[in-house]
Tab-separated table of C-alpha atoms and ligand atoms in Angstrom:
chain	number	residue	atom	x	y	z
A	31	MET	CA	-27.497	-19.791	-9.610
A	32	SER	CA	-23.825	-19.161	-10.175
A	33	LYS	CA	-21.400	-17.967	-7.585
A	34	VAL	CA	-20.679	-14.219	-7.342
A	35	LEU	CA	-17.303	-12.847	-6.255
A	36	VAL	CA	-17.317	-9.437	-4.539
A	37	PHE	CA	-14.072	-7.483	-4.278
A	38	GLY	CA	-12.418	-4.082	-3.969
A	39	HIS	CA	-9.316	-2.714	-5.684
A	40	GLN	CA	-5.740	-4.011	-5.834
A	41	ASN	CA	-3.457	-3.129	-2.893
A	42	PRO	CA	-6.594	-3.220	-0.780
A	43	ASP	CA	-7.227	-0.745	2.015
A	44	THR	CA	-9.736	-1.203	4.824
A	45	ASP	CA	-12.623	0.092	2.685
A	46	ALA	CA	-11.778	-2.235	-0.232
A	47	ILE	CA	-11.875	-5.239	2.098
A	48	GLY	CA	-14.588	-3.996	4.466
A	49	ALA	CA	-16.951	-3.048	1.656
A	50	ALA	CA	-16.427	-6.434	-0.004
A	51	ILE	CA	-17.263	-8.218	3.255
A	52	SER	CA	-20.333	-6.102	4.021
A	53	TYR	CA	-21.668	-6.034	0.464
A	54	ALA	CA	-21.218	-9.799	0.049
A	55	ALA	CA	-23.065	-10.310	3.351
A	56	LEU	CA	-25.914	-8.112	2.102
A	57	GLN	CA	-26.076	-10.048	-1.163
A	58	ARG	CA	-26.272	-13.342	0.743
A	59	GLU	CA	-29.183	-11.929	2.759
A	60	LEU	CA	-30.801	-11.185	-0.601
A	61	GLY	CA	-30.346	-14.799	-1.691
A	62	MET	CA	-27.202	-14.554	-3.804
A	63	ASP	CA	-24.334	-17.035	-3.522
A	64	ALA	CA	-21.874	-14.222	-2.874
A	65	GLU	CA	-18.337	-14.467	-1.491
A	66	ALA	CA	-16.073	-11.567	-0.489
A	67	VAL	CA	-12.580	-11.951	-1.902
A	68	ALA	CA	-9.595	-9.591	-2.140
A	69	LEU	CA	-6.967	-8.648	-4.700
A	70	GLY	CA	-4.221	-8.672	-2.086
A	71	GLU	CA	-3.429	-9.322	1.560
A	72	PRO	CA	-4.903	-6.955	4.152
A	73	ASN	CA	-2.605	-4.202	5.432
A	74	GLU	CA	-1.764	-3.804	9.127
A	75	GLU	CA	-4.707	-1.490	9.754
A	76	THR	CA	-7.186	-3.834	8.073
A	77	LYS	CA	-5.760	-6.825	9.937
A	78	TYR	CA	-6.339	-4.967	13.184
A	79	ALA	CA	-9.992	-4.357	12.279
A	80	LEU	CA	-10.570	-7.951	11.139
A	81	ASP	CA	-9.024	-9.336	14.338
A	82	TYR	CA	-10.937	-6.907	16.527
A	83	PHE	CA	-14.287	-7.951	15.076
A	84	HIS	CA	-13.351	-11.646	14.712
A	85	LEU	CA	-13.685	-11.646	10.940
A	86	GLN	CA	-11.733	-13.785	8.486
A	87	ALA	CA	-9.547	-12.042	5.917
A	88	PRO	CA	-11.122	-12.607	2.498
A	89	ARG	CA	-9.464	-15.179	0.260
A	90	VAL	CA	-6.936	-13.551	-2.104
A	91	ILE	CA	-7.578	-14.172	-5.783
A	92	GLU	CA	-5.589	-13.469	-8.966
A	93	LYS	CA	-8.312	-14.247	-11.506
A	94	VAL	CA	-12.077	-14.699	-11.413
A	95	THR	CA	-13.033	-16.425	-14.653
A	96	ASP	CA	-11.498	-19.772	-13.678
A	97	GLU	CA	-14.137	-20.050	-10.931
A	98	THR	CA	-17.061	-17.856	-11.961
A	99	GLN	CA	-18.307	-15.372	-14.520
A	100	ASP	CA	-20.181	-13.048	-12.167
A	101	VAL	CA	-18.571	-10.312	-10.113
A	102	MET	CA	-19.528	-7.257	-8.056
A	103	LEU	CA	-17.078	-4.396	-7.602
A	104	VAL	CA	-16.795	-2.220	-4.520
A	105	ASP	CA	-14.551	0.788	-3.800
A	106	HIS	CA	-13.309	0.967	-7.399
A	107	ASN	CA	-14.467	0.828	-10.969
A	108	GLU	CA	-11.394	1.405	-13.111
A	109	PHE	CA	-10.351	-1.785	-14.852
A	110	GLN	CA	-6.617	-1.234	-14.282
A	111	GLN	CA	-7.289	-1.226	-10.518
A	112	SER	CA	-9.375	-4.377	-10.730
A	113	VAL	CA	-8.786	-8.089	-11.195
A	114	SER	CA	-6.603	-9.028	-14.173
A	115	ASP	CA	-9.397	-10.694	-16.163
A	116	ILE	CA	-12.126	-8.168	-15.340
A	117	ALA	CA	-12.770	-7.539	-19.050
A	118	GLU	CA	-13.902	-11.177	-19.476
A	119	ALA	CA	-16.152	-11.210	-16.395
A	120	THR	CA	-19.782	-10.090	-16.093
A	121	ILE	CA	-20.054	-7.136	-13.722
A	122	LEU	CA	-23.404	-7.413	-11.959
A	123	SER	CA	-22.975	-4.336	-9.799
A	124	VAL	CA	-20.649	-1.556	-8.696
A	125	VAL	CA	-20.810	0.370	-5.408
A	126	ASP	CA	-18.186	3.072	-5.345
A	127	HIS	CA	-17.172	6.602	-4.349
A	128	HIS	CA	-14.456	7.310	-6.943
A	129	ARG	CA	-14.430	9.000	-10.308
A	130	ILE	CA	-15.761	6.806	-13.094
A	131	ALA	CA	-13.093	6.123	-15.696
A	132	ASN	CA	-12.233	3.388	-18.158
A	133	PHE	CA	-15.476	1.587	-17.399
A	134	GLU	CA	-17.634	-0.257	-19.902
A	135	THR	CA	-19.884	-3.301	-19.753
A	136	ALA	CA	-21.684	-5.438	-22.335
A	137	SER	CA	-24.800	-5.873	-20.188
A	138	PRO	CA	-26.948	-3.669	-17.972
A	139	LEU	CA	-25.851	-3.528	-14.338
A	140	TYR	CA	-26.616	-2.015	-10.966
A	141	TYR	CA	-24.320	0.986	-10.499
A	142	ARG	CA	-24.315	3.037	-7.299
A	143	ALA	CA	-21.875	5.928	-7.064
A	144	GLU	CA	-22.017	8.692	-4.501
A	145	PRO	CA	-19.491	11.423	-3.749
A	146	VAL	CA	-19.084	10.495	-0.082
A	147	GLY	CA	-15.938	9.720	1.874
A	148	CYS	CA	-16.284	5.944	1.975
A	149	THR	CA	-17.958	3.065	0.108
A	150	SER	CA	-19.182	1.640	3.400
A	151	THR	CA	-21.300	4.767	3.951
A	152	ILE	CA	-23.173	3.895	0.756
A	153	ILE	CA	-23.449	0.231	1.728
A	154	LEU	CA	-25.154	1.174	4.992
A	155	LYS	CA	-27.794	2.955	2.904
A	156	LEU	CA	-28.232	-0.179	0.789
A	157	TYR	CA	-28.859	-2.258	3.926
A	158	LYS	CA	-31.534	0.234	4.965
A	159	GLU	CA	-33.100	0.344	1.529
A	160	LYS	CA	-33.404	-3.459	1.620
A	161	ASP	CA	-34.583	-3.333	5.245
A	162	ILE	CA	-31.837	-5.686	6.375
A	163	ALA	CA	-30.186	-5.293	9.769
A	164	VAL	CA	-26.415	-4.915	9.952
A	165	VAL	CA	-24.959	-7.437	12.409
A	166	PRO	CA	-22.367	-6.140	14.921
A	167	GLU	CA	-19.202	-7.604	13.331
A	168	ILE	CA	-20.190	-6.316	9.886
A	169	ALA	CA	-20.960	-2.912	11.432
A	170	GLY	CA	-17.472	-3.087	12.935
A	171	ILE	CA	-15.642	-3.579	9.659
A	172	MET	CA	-17.844	-0.933	7.977
A	173	LEU	CA	-17.106	1.707	10.601
A	174	SER	CA	-13.417	0.782	10.372
A	175	ALA	CA	-13.519	1.532	6.652
A	176	ILE	CA	-15.100	4.939	7.287
A	177	ILE	CA	-12.515	5.792	9.947
A	178	SER	CA	-9.755	4.711	7.570
A	179	ASP	CA	-10.971	6.563	4.481
A	180	THR	CA	-11.757	9.783	6.389
A	181	LEU	CA	-8.847	9.653	8.897
A	182	LEU	CA	-11.465	9.726	11.647
A	183	PHE	CA	-13.394	12.596	9.958
A	184	LYS	CA	-10.285	14.765	9.510
A	185	SER	CA	-9.914	14.313	5.760
A	186	PRO	CA	-11.412	16.975	3.456
A	187	THR	CA	-13.163	14.078	1.659
A	188	CYS	CA	-15.329	13.343	4.716
A	189	THR	CA	-19.029	14.309	4.471
A	190	PRO	CA	-21.677	14.620	7.210
A	191	GLU	CA	-23.177	11.379	5.866
A	192	ASP	CA	-19.950	9.494	6.576
A	193	GLU	CA	-19.824	10.831	10.083
A	194	ALA	CA	-23.474	9.996	10.763
A	195	ALA	CA	-23.075	6.496	9.302
A	196	CYS	CA	-19.992	5.884	11.406
A	197	HIS	CA	-21.749	6.892	14.628
A	198	GLU	CA	-24.723	4.703	13.777
A	199	LEU	CA	-22.459	1.717	13.081
A	200	ALA	CA	-20.501	2.325	16.288
A	201	LYS	CA	-23.715	1.867	18.274
A	202	ILE	CA	-24.416	-1.461	16.555
A	203	ALA	CA	-20.816	-2.649	16.953
A	204	ASN	CA	-20.724	-1.322	20.505
A	205	VAL	CA	-17.394	0.482	20.240
A	206	ASP	CA	-16.260	3.882	21.412
A	207	LEU	CA	-15.484	5.603	18.127
A	208	LYS	CA	-12.716	7.863	19.324
A	209	THR	CA	-10.827	5.169	21.234
A	210	TYR	CA	-11.262	2.486	18.603
A	211	GLY	CA	-10.604	4.925	15.745
A	212	LEU	CA	-7.285	6.036	17.178
A	213	ASP	CA	-6.253	2.438	17.842
A	214	LEU	CA	-7.175	1.455	14.296
A	215	LEU	CA	-5.309	4.323	12.635
A	216	LYS	CA	-2.379	3.718	14.919
A	217	ALA	CA	-2.281	0.055	13.878
A	218	GLY	CA	-2.088	1.373	10.304
A	219	THR	CA	0.939	3.519	10.960
A	220	ASN	CA	2.479	0.535	12.739
A	221	LEU	CA	5.861	2.138	13.386
A	222	GLU	CA	6.722	-0.047	16.367
A	223	ASN	CA	7.353	-2.981	14.028
A	224	LYS	CA	9.795	-0.898	11.978
A	225	SER	CA	13.475	-0.852	12.819
A	226	ILE	CA	15.136	2.501	13.512
A	227	GLU	CA	16.919	2.234	10.159
A	228	GLU	CA	13.679	1.510	8.287
A	229	LEU	CA	11.973	4.371	10.041
A	230	LEU	CA	14.714	6.833	9.059
A	231	ASP	CA	14.788	5.568	5.485
A	232	LEU	CA	11.045	5.161	4.925
A	233	ASP	CA	10.558	8.520	3.271
A	234	ALA	CA	13.915	10.306	3.381
A	235	LYS	CA	15.327	12.805	0.884
A	236	SER	CA	18.567	14.764	0.662
A	237	PHE	CA	18.650	18.472	-0.088
A	238	THR	CA	21.537	20.797	-0.825
A	239	MET	CA	21.049	24.015	1.130
A	240	GLY	CA	23.807	26.607	0.813
A	241	ASP	CA	26.979	24.532	1.147
A	242	LYS	CA	25.283	21.969	3.409
A	243	THR	CA	23.660	18.639	2.728
A	244	VAL	CA	20.441	18.274	4.684
A	245	ARG	CA	18.712	14.915	4.987
A	246	ILE	CA	14.995	15.129	5.774
A	247	ALA	CA	12.989	12.052	6.749
A	248	GLN	CA	9.295	12.046	7.553
A	249	VAL	CA	7.142	9.474	9.336
A	250	ASN	CA	3.414	9.538	9.900
A	251	THR	CA	1.951	8.490	13.204
A	252	VAL	CA	-1.046	9.000	15.450
A	253	ASP	CA	1.181	9.099	18.521
A	254	ILE	CA	4.295	11.256	18.287
A	255	GLU	CA	5.336	10.408	21.848
A	256	GLU	CA	5.345	6.733	21.010
A	257	VAL	CA	7.848	7.324	18.211
A	258	LEU	CA	9.908	9.490	20.559
A	259	THR	CA	10.190	6.719	23.144
A	260	ARG	CA	12.978	5.691	20.757
A	261	GLN	CA	14.487	9.189	20.611
A	262	PHE	CA	17.910	8.119	21.897
A	263	ASP	CA	18.195	5.289	19.348
A	264	LEU	CA	16.963	7.589	16.596
A	265	GLU	CA	19.574	10.210	17.465
A	266	THR	CA	22.360	7.626	17.553
A	267	ALA	CA	21.313	6.294	14.143
A	268	MET	CA	20.977	9.815	12.706
A	269	GLU	CA	24.498	10.694	13.882
A	270	LYS	CA	25.816	7.526	12.285
A	271	LEU	CA	24.013	8.233	9.009
A	272	ASN	CA	25.382	11.803	8.992
A	273	LEU	CA	28.911	10.478	9.409
A	274	GLU	CA	28.604	7.675	6.851
A	275	ASN	CA	26.899	9.762	4.182
A	276	SER	CA	28.434	13.186	4.803
A	277	TYR	CA	25.106	14.766	5.713
A	278	ASP	CA	25.629	17.966	7.681
A	279	LEU	CA	22.188	17.886	9.202
A	280	PHE	CA	19.582	15.154	9.652
A	281	LEU	CA	15.989	16.171	10.305
A	282	LEU	CA	13.252	13.756	11.235
A	283	VAL	CA	9.750	15.146	10.893
A	284	ILE	CA	7.282	13.070	12.911
A	285	THR	CA	3.804	13.973	11.741
A	286	ASN	CA	0.613	13.326	13.644
A	287	ILE	CA	-1.909	12.568	10.901
A	288	LEU	CA	-4.821	13.190	13.238
A	289	ASP	CA	-4.108	16.684	14.521
A	290	SER	CA	-1.894	17.755	11.611
A	291	ASN	CA	1.054	18.825	13.763
A	292	SER	CA	4.635	17.638	13.679
A	293	GLU	CA	7.565	17.202	16.013
A	294	LEU	CA	11.006	17.865	14.590
A	295	LEU	CA	14.121	16.001	15.657
A	296	ALA	CA	17.339	17.651	14.452
A	297	ILE	CA	20.847	16.134	14.608
A	298	GLY	CA	23.935	17.802	13.125
A	299	ASP	CA	24.822	21.336	12.087
A	300	PRO	CA	23.840	24.087	11.832
A	301	VAL	CA	20.881	23.779	14.182
A	302	ASP	CA	20.636	27.560	14.575
A	303	LYS	CA	19.420	27.694	10.968
A	304	VAL	CA	16.708	25.187	11.877
A	305	GLU	CA	15.594	27.364	14.784
A	306	GLU	CA	15.582	30.419	12.539
A	307	ALA	CA	13.681	28.667	9.737
A	308	PHE	CA	10.822	27.551	11.952
A	309	ASP	CA	11.078	30.295	14.578
A	310	VAL	CA	11.496	27.744	17.355
A	311	SER	CA	14.010	26.855	20.057
A	312	LEU	CA	15.250	23.285	19.983
A	313	ASP	CA	14.988	21.573	23.334
A	314	LYS	CA	16.773	18.212	23.590
A	315	ASN	CA	17.152	18.386	19.782
A	316	ARG	CA	13.379	18.684	19.424
A	317	ALA	CA	10.848	21.313	18.444
A	318	PHE	CA	7.088	21.310	17.930
A	319	LEU	CA	5.978	22.478	14.487
A	320	LYS	CA	2.347	23.468	14.734
A	321	GLY	CA	0.259	22.805	11.640
A	322	VAL	CA	3.177	21.409	9.675
A	323	VAL	CA	2.425	18.262	7.676
A	324	SER	CA	4.049	18.831	4.290
A	325	ARG	CA	7.803	18.510	3.806
A	326	LYS	CA	7.512	19.854	0.282
A	327	LYS	CA	5.508	22.935	1.205
A	328	GLN	CA	6.186	23.607	4.874
A	329	VAL	CA	9.619	22.197	5.724
A	330	VAL	CA	11.969	22.594	2.770
A	331	PRO	CA	11.103	26.175	1.689
A	332	PRO	CA	11.686	27.884	5.084
A	333	LEU	CA	14.972	25.993	5.477
A	334	GLN	CA	16.030	26.874	1.962
A	335	ASN	CA	15.305	30.525	2.745
A	336	VAL	CA	17.626	30.727	5.760
A	337	PHE	CA	20.503	28.680	4.362
B	299	MN	MN1	-9.966	2.204	-1.206
B	300	MN	MN1	-12.897	3.955	-0.236
């Protein structure tokens, strides 16, 4: 029997890697010589999950056909998201929760697609259908994938099945979902490893408002207070950037991806326009913006209106 490589999409997220690991493990239980591999290094969030559950990061591959013909795809099906030589490989199976596009095979295959929030939710069903128990570390990486894909059930893509699967896996892995989930997502935002300059440049754009130049940066986090432990350094850097680049006003929007609120940090002039735009009072250059997550839709237009 030939070797089978199991992998998710390029630029892998936690589901791409977690689903490859769990699906390859299932296939081995079923007697296949299956190995989970990846089309890229794990991101910070995935690394956190792998470390937590003492799992090895899958080997990163560029091509498959120099080592085997047979592959199984998880968390993707579109060829342009897959391995470079996918067209020359034999796809034995696909387990996925994305649209089906640009997909064609020469031979029959097993194809499982469901419109749920995470591939790992489907893989849990496959374990049950085959009457195979999920071991704790595999449960751990599977529940991590569900937390990641659904932002701990907050994403509109999350279904009741994802939530139920995640709770079931949390029992097997023996983790507290809320605590672990927050830690995992926080590891993904990983702002503490970013310099102040990187943080302010990560996603910054300049806008002309009236006769002023307003610079607006946004960072995502699961812990706004943690970002603001560096408030003094942020303010110093924002002042410097204003001076060097002739920005009148620098706004940093720190968005909590879990509760969909933001904290605004404003340095420069005119701050009264900022207070007017959001109907807030700045306290120590800060204001809470309830329900604000989108710069494009919720930050720029009200500012533009008052300038
Ligand atoms: Mn994915
Ligand atoms: Mn996914």
